């Protein structure tokens, strides 16, 4: 179990108990922006949450029965409630260390097209090429019947 839920007061013992109200609100906001109505739609699905940020979406989705891999270019492992259904991988969107055809859903709600480590690309062609590479990776890890949901707002 992650150390995430420990602190003053009673120790939180389940992933559901570790989720704060703020995390739940943010996860619900992300869920709706991605076009889902509830986490029930994602139960028993494998999800790659690319650009996971603080992993609110992955934490709540996994607590509701999804198998989630939260992925971000920055180390967000302290924010991920690690369970058998939820893991964190530090990686860029153009080089995702997951198996081919392994994900039912790919969701991206914060930095959907990571630029492969380039902080400030100096030209539009660089941005376009990196975006293409990221989309190729999305398609590589997506199951043939899978879906991609991106919120770039």
Tab-separated table of N, CA and C in Angstrom:
chain	number	residue	atom	x	y	z
A	1	UNK	N	0.846	-1.177	0.000
A	1	UNK	CA	0.000	0.000	0.000
A	1	UNK	C	0.890	1.237	0.000
A	2	UNK	N	0.488	2.242	-0.675
A	2	UNK	CA	1.218	3.499	-0.756
A	2	UNK	C	1.222	4.202	0.603
A	3	UNK	N	2.202	5.035	0.809
A	3	UNK	CA	2.269	5.865	2.005
A	3	UNK	C	1.355	7.081	1.868
A	4	UNK	N	0.754	7.241	0.712
A	4	UNK	CA	-0.030	8.427	0.383
A	4	UNK	C	-1.043	8.793	1.458
A	5	UNK	N	-1.777	7.818	1.963
A	5	UNK	CA	-2.890	8.113	2.856
A	5	UNK	C	-2.531	8.259	4.314
A	6	UNK	N	-1.259	8.202	4.645
A	6	UNK	CA	-0.878	8.275	6.048
A	6	UNK	C	-0.674	9.719	6.489
A	7	UNK	N	-1.005	9.999	7.685
A	7	UNK	CA	-0.843	11.341	8.219
A	7	UNK	C	-1.529	11.420	9.562
A	8	UNK	N	-1.738	12.638	10.060
A	8	UNK	CA	-2.423	12.778	11.340
A	8	UNK	C	-3.813	12.158	11.281
A	9	UNK	N	-4.248	11.637	12.411
A	9	UNK	CA	-5.581	11.023	12.444
A	9	UNK	C	-5.485	9.540	12.127
A	10	UNK	N	-6.649	8.905	11.944
A	10	UNK	CA	-6.635	7.465	11.698
A	10	UNK	C	-5.990	7.134	10.348
A	11	UNK	N	-5.259	6.022	10.313
A	11	UNK	CA	-4.622	5.598	9.066
A	11	UNK	C	-5.702	5.166	8.080
A	12	UNK	N	-5.568	5.612	6.852
A	12	UNK	CA	-6.511	5.236	5.802
A	12	UNK	C	-6.040	3.908	5.231
A	13	UNK	N	-6.952	2.970	5.089
A	13	UNK	CA	-6.543	1.618	4.737
A	13	UNK	C	-6.894	1.201	3.317
A	14	UNK	N	-7.823	1.858	2.653
A	14	UNK	CA	-8.174	1.463	1.296
A	14	UNK	C	-7.962	2.636	0.344
A	15	UNK	N	-7.779	2.341	-0.949
A	15	UNK	CA	-7.610	3.429	-1.917
A	15	UNK	C	-8.763	4.423	-1.887
A	16	UNK	N	-9.986	3.940	-1.719
A	16	UNK	CA	-11.142	4.845	-1.665
A	16	UNK	C	-10.992	5.829	-0.505
A	17	UNK	N	-10.497	5.355	0.644
A	17	UNK	CA	-10.348	6.217	1.812
A	17	UNK	C	-9.233	7.239	1.639
A	18	UNK	N	-8.278	6.965	0.750
A	18	UNK	CA	-7.157	7.876	0.527
A	18	UNK	C	-7.531	9.058	-0.366
A	19	UNK	N	-8.643	8.964	-1.050
A	19	UNK	CA	-9.039	10.023	-1.972
A	19	UNK	C	-9.673	11.187	-1.222
A	20	UNK	N	-9.100	12.354	-1.361
A	20	UNK	CA	-9.651	13.537	-0.712
A	20	UNK	C	-10.807	14.082	-1.542
A	21	UNK	N	-11.591	14.962	-0.955
A	21	UNK	CA	-12.692	15.589	-1.693
A	21	UNK	C	-12.159	16.369	-2.890
A	22	UNK	N	-11.030	17.053	-2.716
A	22	UNK	CA	-10.427	17.815	-3.818
A	22	UNK	C	-10.044	16.881	-4.973
A	23	UNK	N	-9.457	15.727	-4.642
A	23	UNK	CA	-9.072	14.764	-5.673
A	23	UNK	C	-10.301	14.238	-6.406
A	24	UNK	N	-11.353	13.950	-5.663
A	24	UNK	CA	-12.586	13.443	-6.279
A	24	UNK	C	-13.193	14.479	-7.228
A	25	UNK	N	-13.213	15.732	-6.805
A	25	UNK	CA	-13.771	16.797	-7.653
A	25	UNK	C	-12.952	16.962	-8.927
A	26	UNK	N	-11.636	16.965	-8.791
A	26	UNK	CA	-10.765	17.115	-9.966
A	26	UNK	C	-10.921	15.915	-10.906
A	27	UNK	N	-10.987	14.709	-10.350
A	27	UNK	CA	-11.152	13.508	-11.171
A	27	UNK	C	-12.492	13.529	-11.905
A	28	UNK	N	-13.545	13.972	-11.231
A	28	UNK	CA	-14.864	14.061	-11.859
A	28	UNK	C	-14.847	15.092	-12.989
A	29	UNK	N	-14.174	16.210	-12.762
A	29	UNK	CA	-14.027	17.246	-13.790
A	29	UNK	C	-13.320	16.683	-15.019
A	30	UNK	N	-12.230	15.952	-14.801
A	30	UNK	CA	-11.482	15.345	-15.899
A	30	UNK	C	-12.364	14.325	-16.626
A	31	UNK	N	-13.043	13.481	-15.852
A	31	UNK	CA	-13.925	12.459	-16.419
A	31	UNK	C	-14.935	13.084	-17.378
A	32	UNK	N	-15.588	14.136	-16.933
A	32	UNK	CA	-16.603	14.801	-17.749
A	32	UNK	C	-15.992	15.481	-18.967
A	33	UNK	N	-14.839	16.117	-18.811
A	33	UNK	CA	-14.178	16.762	-19.953
A	33	UNK	C	-13.738	15.748	-21.002
A	34	UNK	N	-13.488	14.515	-20.579
A	34	UNK	CA	-13.114	13.458	-21.517
A	34	UNK	C	-14.340	12.801	-22.161
A	35	UNK	N	-15.532	13.231	-21.753
A	35	UNK	CA	-16.755	12.737	-22.379
A	35	UNK	C	-17.363	11.501	-21.742
A	36	UNK	N	-16.916	11.132	-20.548
A	36	UNK	CA	-17.506	9.999	-19.842
A	36	UNK	C	-18.559	10.516	-18.868
A	37	UNK	N	-19.546	9.676	-18.590
A	37	UNK	CA	-20.594	10.061	-17.636
A	37	UNK	C	-20.264	9.623	-16.219
A	38	UNK	N	-19.630	8.458	-16.104
A	38	UNK	CA	-19.264	7.974	-14.768
A	38	UNK	C	-18.100	6.992	-14.894
A	39	UNK	N	-17.491	6.708	-13.756
A	39	UNK	CA	-16.380	5.755	-13.745
A	39	UNK	C	-16.871	4.331	-13.990
A	40	UNK	N	-18.169	4.088	-13.880
A	40	UNK	CA	-18.734	2.770	-14.165
A	40	UNK	C	-18.432	2.361	-15.605
A	41	UNK	N	-18.425	3.327	-16.527
A	41	UNK	CA	-18.120	3.047	-17.934
A	41	UNK	C	-16.721	2.461	-18.111
A	42	UNK	N	-15.842	2.702	-17.163
A	42	UNK	CA	-14.441	2.305	-17.280
A	42	UNK	C	-14.084	1.076	-16.442
A	43	UNK	N	-15.063	0.538	-15.715
A	43	UNK	CA	-14.800	-0.608	-14.847
A	43	UNK	C	-14.268	-1.784	-15.665
A	44	UNK	N	-13.249	-2.446	-15.138
A	44	UNK	CA	-12.604	-3.609	-15.757
A	44	UNK	C	-11.902	-3.292	-17.073
A	45	UNK	N	-11.647	-2.034	-17.351
A	45	UNK	CA	-10.937	-1.620	-18.568
A	45	UNK	C	-9.502	-1.264	-18.218
A	46	UNK	N	-8.600	-1.466	-19.183
A	46	UNK	CA	-7.216	-1.031	-19.017
A	46	UNK	C	-7.109	0.377	-19.599
A	47	UNK	N	-6.513	1.278	-18.819
A	47	UNK	CA	-6.453	2.684	-19.194
A	47	UNK	C	-5.025	3.192	-19.049
A	48	UNK	N	-4.530	3.845	-20.098
A	48	UNK	CA	-3.271	4.581	-20.009
A	48	UNK	C	-3.649	6.049	-19.857
A	49	UNK	N	-3.315	6.633	-18.718
A	49	UNK	CA	-3.599	8.041	-18.423
A	49	UNK	C	-2.313	8.817	-18.703
A	50	UNK	N	-2.237	9.387	-19.905
A	50	UNK	CA	-1.004	10.018	-20.368
A	50	UNK	C	-1.009	11.509	-20.040
A	51	UNK	N	0.065	11.955	-19.401
A	51	UNK	CA	0.112	13.325	-18.900
A	51	UNK	C	-0.732	13.406	-17.639
A	52	UNK	N	-0.545	12.444	-16.749
A	52	UNK	CA	-1.444	12.251	-15.602
A	52	UNK	C	-1.400	13.365	-14.570
A	53	UNK	N	-0.369	14.190	-14.583
A	53	UNK	CA	-0.292	15.236	-13.562
A	53	UNK	C	-0.298	14.626	-12.179
A	54	UNK	N	-1.190	15.086	-11.307
A	54	UNK	CA	-1.245	14.577	-9.938
A	54	UNK	C	-1.996	13.250	-9.823
A	55	UNK	N	-2.377	12.666	-10.933
A	55	UNK	CA	-2.982	11.321	-10.995
A	55	UNK	C	-4.356	11.212	-10.357
A	56	UNK	N	-5.082	12.317	-10.268
A	56	UNK	CA	-6.424	12.264	-9.681
A	56	UNK	C	-7.320	11.301	-10.448
A	57	UNK	N	-7.292	11.408	-11.791
A	57	UNK	CA	-8.140	10.560	-12.624
A	57	UNK	C	-7.796	9.088	-12.419
A	58	UNK	N	-6.516	8.750	-12.498
A	58	UNK	CA	-6.093	7.359	-12.329
A	58	UNK	C	-6.387	6.810	-10.950
A	59	UNK	N	-6.208	7.651	-9.920
A	59	UNK	CA	-6.504	7.202	-8.560
A	59	UNK	C	-7.976	6.822	-8.414
A	60	UNK	N	-8.873	7.651	-8.923
A	60	UNK	CA	-10.301	7.377	-8.765
A	60	UNK	C	-10.759	6.259	-9.703
A	61	UNK	N	-10.250	6.244	-10.938
A	61	UNK	CA	-10.636	5.177	-11.873
A	61	UNK	C	-10.221	3.807	-11.329
A	62	UNK	N	-9.007	3.714	-10.799
A	62	UNK	CA	-8.541	2.425	-10.269
A	62	UNK	C	-9.325	2.038	-9.012
A	63	UNK	N	-9.691	3.015	-8.202
A	63	UNK	CA	-10.488	2.726	-7.008
A	63	UNK	C	-11.885	2.235	-7.379
A	64	UNK	N	-12.304	2.507	-8.616
A	64	UNK	CA	-13.616	2.068	-9.097
A	64	UNK	C	-13.525	0.870	-10.042
A	65	UNK	N	-12.398	0.173	-10.054
A	65	UNK	CA	-12.307	-1.087	-10.768
A	65	UNK	C	-11.589	-1.085	-12.101
A	66	UNK	N	-10.989	0.026	-12.505
A	66	UNK	CA	-10.210	0.059	-13.741
A	66	UNK	C	-8.766	-0.326	-13.447
A	67	UNK	N	-8.071	-0.813	-14.473
A	67	UNK	CA	-6.634	-1.078	-14.385
A	67	UNK	C	-5.935	0.093	-15.059
A	68	UNK	N	-5.252	0.927	-14.275
A	68	UNK	CA	-4.726	2.193	-14.777
A	68	UNK	C	-3.204	2.233	-14.706
A	69	UNK	N	-2.623	2.728	-15.795
A	69	UNK	CA	-1.218	3.084	-15.796
A	69	UNK	C	-1.163	4.592	-15.975
A	70	UNK	N	-0.760	5.298	-14.934
A	70	UNK	CA	-0.608	6.747	-14.992
A	70	UNK	C	0.793	7.049	-15.506
A	71	UNK	N	0.871	7.885	-16.537
A	71	UNK	CA	2.142	8.175	-17.203
A	71	UNK	C	2.352	9.679	-17.241
A	72	UNK	N	3.549	10.115	-16.856
A	72	UNK	CA	3.872	11.532	-16.921
A	72	UNK	C	5.378	11.678	-17.118
A	73	UNK	N	5.772	12.760	-17.771
A	73	UNK	CA	7.194	13.026	-17.986
A	73	UNK	C	7.905	13.365	-16.678
A	74	UNK	N	7.158	13.920	-15.733
A	74	UNK	CA	7.723	14.247	-14.421
A	74	UNK	C	7.372	13.148	-13.440
A	75	UNK	N	8.207	12.980	-12.424
A	75	UNK	CA	7.954	11.959	-11.418
A	75	UNK	C	6.749	12.356	-10.571
A	76	UNK	N	5.643	11.655	-10.765
A	76	UNK	CA	4.415	11.900	-10.010
A	76	UNK	C	4.123	10.744	-9.052
A	77	UNK	N	5.104	9.889	-8.823
A	77	UNK	CA	4.862	8.672	-8.044
A	77	UNK	C	4.330	8.960	-6.646
A	78	UNK	N	4.673	10.092	-6.068
A	78	UNK	CA	4.175	10.419	-4.731
A	78	UNK	C	2.672	10.677	-4.733
A	79	UNK	N	2.107	10.993	-5.895
A	79	UNK	CA	0.677	11.282	-5.996
A	79	UNK	C	-0.166	10.067	-6.356
A	80	UNK	N	0.470	8.991	-6.781
A	80	UNK	CA	-0.256	7.809	-7.243
A	80	UNK	C	-0.516	6.879	-6.065
A	81	UNK	N	-1.774	6.502	-5.898
A	81	UNK	CA	-2.124	5.499	-4.905
A	81	UNK	C	-1.874	4.153	-5.577
A	82	UNK	N	-0.739	3.558	-5.256
A	82	UNK	CA	-0.311	2.334	-5.919
A	82	UNK	C	-1.067	1.139	-5.365
A	83	UNK	N	-1.717	0.425	-6.270
A	83	UNK	CA	-2.423	-0.807	-5.923
A	83	UNK	C	-2.145	-1.808	-7.031
A	84	UNK	N	-2.721	-2.990	-6.931
A	84	UNK	CA	-2.547	-3.956	-8.019
A	84	UNK	C	-3.218	-3.461	-9.299
A	85	UNK	N	-4.130	-2.491	-9.198
A	85	UNK	CA	-4.818	-1.933	-10.368
A	85	UNK	C	-4.268	-0.586	-10.813
A	86	UNK	N	-3.240	-0.072	-10.152
A	86	UNK	CA	-2.755	1.271	-10.501
A	86	UNK	C	-1.244	1.343	-10.341
A	87	UNK	N	-0.581	1.736	-11.418
A	87	UNK	CA	0.865	1.920	-11.383
A	87	UNK	C	1.224	3.255	-12.029
A	88	UNK	N	2.418	3.737	-11.717
A	88	UNK	CA	2.928	4.960	-12.336
A	88	UNK	C	4.173	4.626	-13.135
A	89	UNK	N	4.265	5.222	-14.337
A	89	UNK	CA	5.466	5.108	-15.159
A	89	UNK	C	5.900	6.512	-15.565
A	90	UNK	N	7.159	6.838	-15.320
A	90	UNK	CA	7.695	8.118	-15.772
A	90	UNK	C	8.192	7.934	-17.202
A	91	UNK	N	7.523	8.605	-18.137
A	91	UNK	CA	7.873	8.461	-19.557
A	91	UNK	C	7.257	9.603	-20.357
A	92	UNK	N	7.790	9.806	-21.548
A	92	UNK	CA	7.214	10.767	-22.478
A	92	UNK	C	6.190	10.068	-23.355
A	93	UNK	N	5.242	10.831	-23.872
A	93	UNK	CA	4.156	10.274	-24.676
A	93	UNK	C	4.645	9.681	-25.989
A	94	UNK	N	5.827	10.049	-26.424
A	94	UNK	CA	6.320	9.503	-27.695
A	94	UNK	C	7.159	8.238	-27.503
A	95	UNK	N	7.250	7.757	-26.262
A	95	UNK	CA	8.008	6.528	-25.981
A	95	UNK	C	7.429	5.880	-24.722
A	96	UNK	N	6.294	5.218	-24.891
A	96	UNK	CA	5.552	4.653	-23.765
A	96	UNK	C	5.930	3.181	-23.583
A	97	UNK	N	6.448	2.806	-22.420
A	97	UNK	CA	6.879	1.427	-22.208
A	97	UNK	C	5.730	0.483	-21.828
A	98	UNK	N	4.759	0.360	-22.722
A	98	UNK	CA	3.654	-0.584	-22.539
A	98	UNK	C	3.596	-1.504	-23.756
A	99	UNK	N	2.988	-2.658	-23.575
A	99	UNK	CA	2.865	-3.652	-24.636
A	99	UNK	C	1.980	-3.134	-25.777
A	100	UNK	N	2.234	-3.609	-26.975
A	100	UNK	CA	1.365	-3.336	-28.115
A	100	UNK	C	-0.047	-3.850	-27.824
A	101	UNK	N	-1.051	-3.135	-28.315
A	101	UNK	CA	-2.455	-3.577	-28.225
A	101	UNK	C	-2.870	-3.960	-26.807
A	102	UNK	N	-2.455	-3.184	-25.815
A	102	UNK	CA	-2.707	-3.566	-24.421
A	102	UNK	C	-3.740	-2.704	-23.696
A	103	UNK	N	-4.173	-1.596	-24.293
A	103	UNK	CA	-5.018	-0.658	-23.566
A	103	UNK	C	-6.406	-0.513	-24.204
A	104	UNK	N	-7.451	-0.564	-23.352
A	104	UNK	CA	-8.820	-0.332	-23.825
A	104	UNK	C	-9.058	1.150	-24.091
A	105	UNK	N	-8.481	1.979	-23.229
A	105	UNK	CA	-8.629	3.429	-23.364
A	105	UNK	C	-7.280	4.109	-23.183
A	106	UNK	N	-7.082	5.156	-23.942
A	106	UNK	CA	-5.987	6.079	-23.694
A	106	UNK	C	-6.652	7.412	-23.423
A	107	UNK	N	-6.366	7.966	-22.267
A	107	UNK	CA	-6.911	9.272	-21.922
A	107	UNK	C	-5.769	10.240	-21.703
A	108	UNK	N	-5.996	11.465	-22.105
A	108	UNK	CA	-4.994	12.494	-21.907
A	108	UNK	C	-5.721	13.802	-21.646
A	109	UNK	N	-5.415	14.386	-20.527
A	109	UNK	CA	-6.120	15.598	-20.109
A	109	UNK	C	-5.178	16.710	-19.698
A	110	UNK	N	-3.893	16.446	-19.741
A	110	UNK	CA	-2.913	17.476	-19.368
A	110	UNK	C	-1.636	17.221	-20.142
A	111	UNK	N	-1.406	17.981	-21.177
A	111	UNK	CA	-0.218	17.769	-21.996
A	111	UNK	C	-0.344	16.547	-22.858
A	112	UNK	N	-1.388	16.464	-23.687
A	112	UNK	CA	-1.668	15.240	-24.431
A	112	UNK	C	-0.568	14.807	-25.381
A	113	UNK	N	0.210	15.727	-25.879
A	113	UNK	CA	1.237	15.359	-26.844
A	113	UNK	C	2.598	15.808	-26.347
A	114	UNK	N	3.068	15.121	-25.320
A	114	UNK	CA	4.374	15.414	-24.750
A	114	UNK	C	5.413	15.539	-25.853
A	115	UNK	N	6.286	16.485	-25.715
A	115	UNK	CA	7.246	16.759	-26.778
A	115	UNK	C	8.572	16.046	-26.577
A	116	UNK	N	8.511	14.848	-26.060
A	116	UNK	CA	9.697	14.005	-26.009
A	116	UNK	C	10.859	14.600	-25.246
A	117	UNK	N	10.593	15.407	-24.245
A	117	UNK	CA	11.651	15.965	-23.428
A	117	UNK	C	12.098	17.343	-23.866
A	118	UNK	N	11.593	17.816	-24.960
A	118	UNK	CA	11.979	19.146	-25.428
A	118	UNK	C	11.134	20.183	-24.678
A	119	UNK	N	11.779	20.979	-23.867
A	119	UNK	CA	11.061	21.968	-23.074
A	119	UNK	C	10.428	23.055	-23.930
A	120	UNK	N	11.174	23.593	-24.864
A	120	UNK	CA	10.662	24.690	-25.689
A	120	UNK	C	11.096	24.473	-27.132
A	121	UNK	N	10.271	23.773	-27.907
A	121	UNK	CA	10.660	23.535	-29.290
A	121	UNK	C	10.841	24.854	-30.021
A	122	UNK	N	11.822	24.879	-30.908
A	122	UNK	CA	12.131	26.138	-31.574
A	122	UNK	C	11.467	26.275	-32.931
A	123	UNK	N	10.637	25.310	-33.324
A	123	UNK	CA	9.971	25.446	-34.611
A	123	UNK	C	8.691	24.625	-34.657
A	124	UNK	N	7.759	25.063	-35.475
A	124	UNK	CA	6.505	24.343	-35.653
A	124	UNK	C	6.746	22.928	-36.169
A	125	UNK	N	7.655	22.718	-37.152
A	125	UNK	CA	7.883	21.335	-37.610
A	125	UNK	C	8.304	20.379	-36.499
A	126	UNK	N	9.076	20.860	-35.519
A	126	UNK	CA	9.479	20.004	-34.396
A	126	UNK	C	8.249	19.604	-33.594
A	127	UNK	N	7.371	20.546	-33.312
A	127	UNK	CA	6.153	20.264	-32.555
A	127	UNK	C	5.284	19.261	-33.314
A	128	UNK	N	5.103	19.478	-34.604
A	128	UNK	CA	4.277	18.584	-35.414
A	128	UNK	C	4.870	17.176	-35.438
A	129	UNK	N	6.160	17.058	-35.620
A	129	UNK	CA	6.799	15.738	-35.669
A	129	UNK	C	6.669	15.013	-34.331
A	130	UNK	N	6.870	15.710	-33.229
A	130	UNK	CA	6.733	15.087	-31.916
A	130	UNK	C	5.289	14.679	-31.649
A	131	UNK	N	4.322	15.500	-32.081
A	131	UNK	CA	2.909	15.146	-31.932
A	131	UNK	C	2.602	13.877	-32.721
A	132	UNK	N	3.124	13.770	-33.932
A	132	UNK	CA	2.929	12.556	-34.739
A	132	UNK	C	3.504	11.335	-34.026
A	133	UNK	N	4.693	11.486	-33.463
A	133	UNK	CA	5.325	10.370	-32.749
A	133	UNK	C	4.490	9.932	-31.550
A	134	UNK	N	3.927	10.904	-30.838
A	134	UNK	CA	3.081	10.579	-29.685
A	134	UNK	C	1.824	9.842	-30.134
A	135	UNK	N	1.187	10.311	-31.184
A	135	UNK	CA	-0.027	9.655	-31.678
A	135	UNK	C	0.286	8.245	-32.166
A	136	UNK	N	1.435	8.051	-32.807
A	136	UNK	CA	1.839	6.696	-33.213
A	136	UNK	C	1.945	5.772	-31.994
A	137	UNK	N	2.487	6.289	-30.903
A	137	UNK	CA	2.593	5.499	-29.675
A	137	UNK	C	1.211	5.176	-29.120
A	138	UNK	N	0.319	6.154	-29.126
A	138	UNK	CA	-1.047	5.909	-28.652
A	138	UNK	C	-1.649	4.749	-29.436
A	139	UNK	N	-1.523	4.798	-30.750
A	139	UNK	CA	-2.111	3.766	-31.608
A	139	UNK	C	-1.423	2.412	-31.424
A	140	UNK	N	-0.140	2.415	-31.125
A	140	UNK	CA	0.598	1.169	-30.906
A	140	UNK	C	0.096	0.429	-29.674
A	141	UNK	N	-0.153	1.151	-28.577
A	141	UNK	CA	-0.549	0.491	-27.328
A	141	UNK	C	-2.060	0.272	-27.227
A	142	UNK	N	-2.827	0.883	-28.100
A	142	UNK	CA	-4.287	0.773	-28.060
A	142	UNK	C	-4.752	-0.557	-28.648
A	143	UNK	N	-5.697	-1.212	-27.982
A	143	UNK	CA	-6.297	-2.429	-28.526
A	143	UNK	C	-7.058	-2.059	-29.798
A	144	UNK	N	-7.245	-3.022	-30.710
A	144	UNK	CA	-7.972	-2.726	-31.953
A	144	UNK	C	-9.366	-2.146	-31.721
A	145	UNK	N	-10.005	-2.516	-30.636
A	145	UNK	CA	-11.350	-1.989	-30.327
A	145	UNK	C	-11.289	-0.832	-29.329
A	146	UNK	N	-10.081	-0.375	-29.004
A	146	UNK	CA	-9.896	0.664	-28.000
A	146	UNK	C	-10.281	2.048	-28.489
A	147	UNK	N	-10.291	2.981	-27.535
A	147	UNK	CA	-10.664	4.363	-27.832
A	147	UNK	C	-9.680	5.325	-27.194
A	148	UNK	N	-9.476	6.448	-27.879
A	148	UNK	CA	-8.623	7.508	-27.368
A	148	UNK	C	-9.503	8.699	-27.035
A	149	UNK	N	-9.319	9.264	-25.855
A	149	UNK	CA	-10.037	10.469	-25.446
A	149	UNK	C	-9.016	11.501	-25.016
A	150	UNK	N	-9.014	12.649	-25.694
A	150	UNK	CA	-8.072	13.729	-25.376
A	150	UNK	C	-8.849	14.995	-25.067
A	151	UNK	N	-8.498	15.629	-23.977
A	151	UNK	CA	-9.044	16.943	-23.641
A	151	UNK	C	-7.863	17.893	-23.597
A	152	UNK	N	-7.779	18.752	-24.577
A	152	UNK	CA	-6.658	19.703	-24.669
A	152	UNK	C	-7.073	21.097	-24.228
A	153	UNK	N	-8.188	21.200	-23.502
A	153	UNK	CA	-8.636	22.539	-23.087
A	153	UNK	C	-7.833	23.073	-21.922
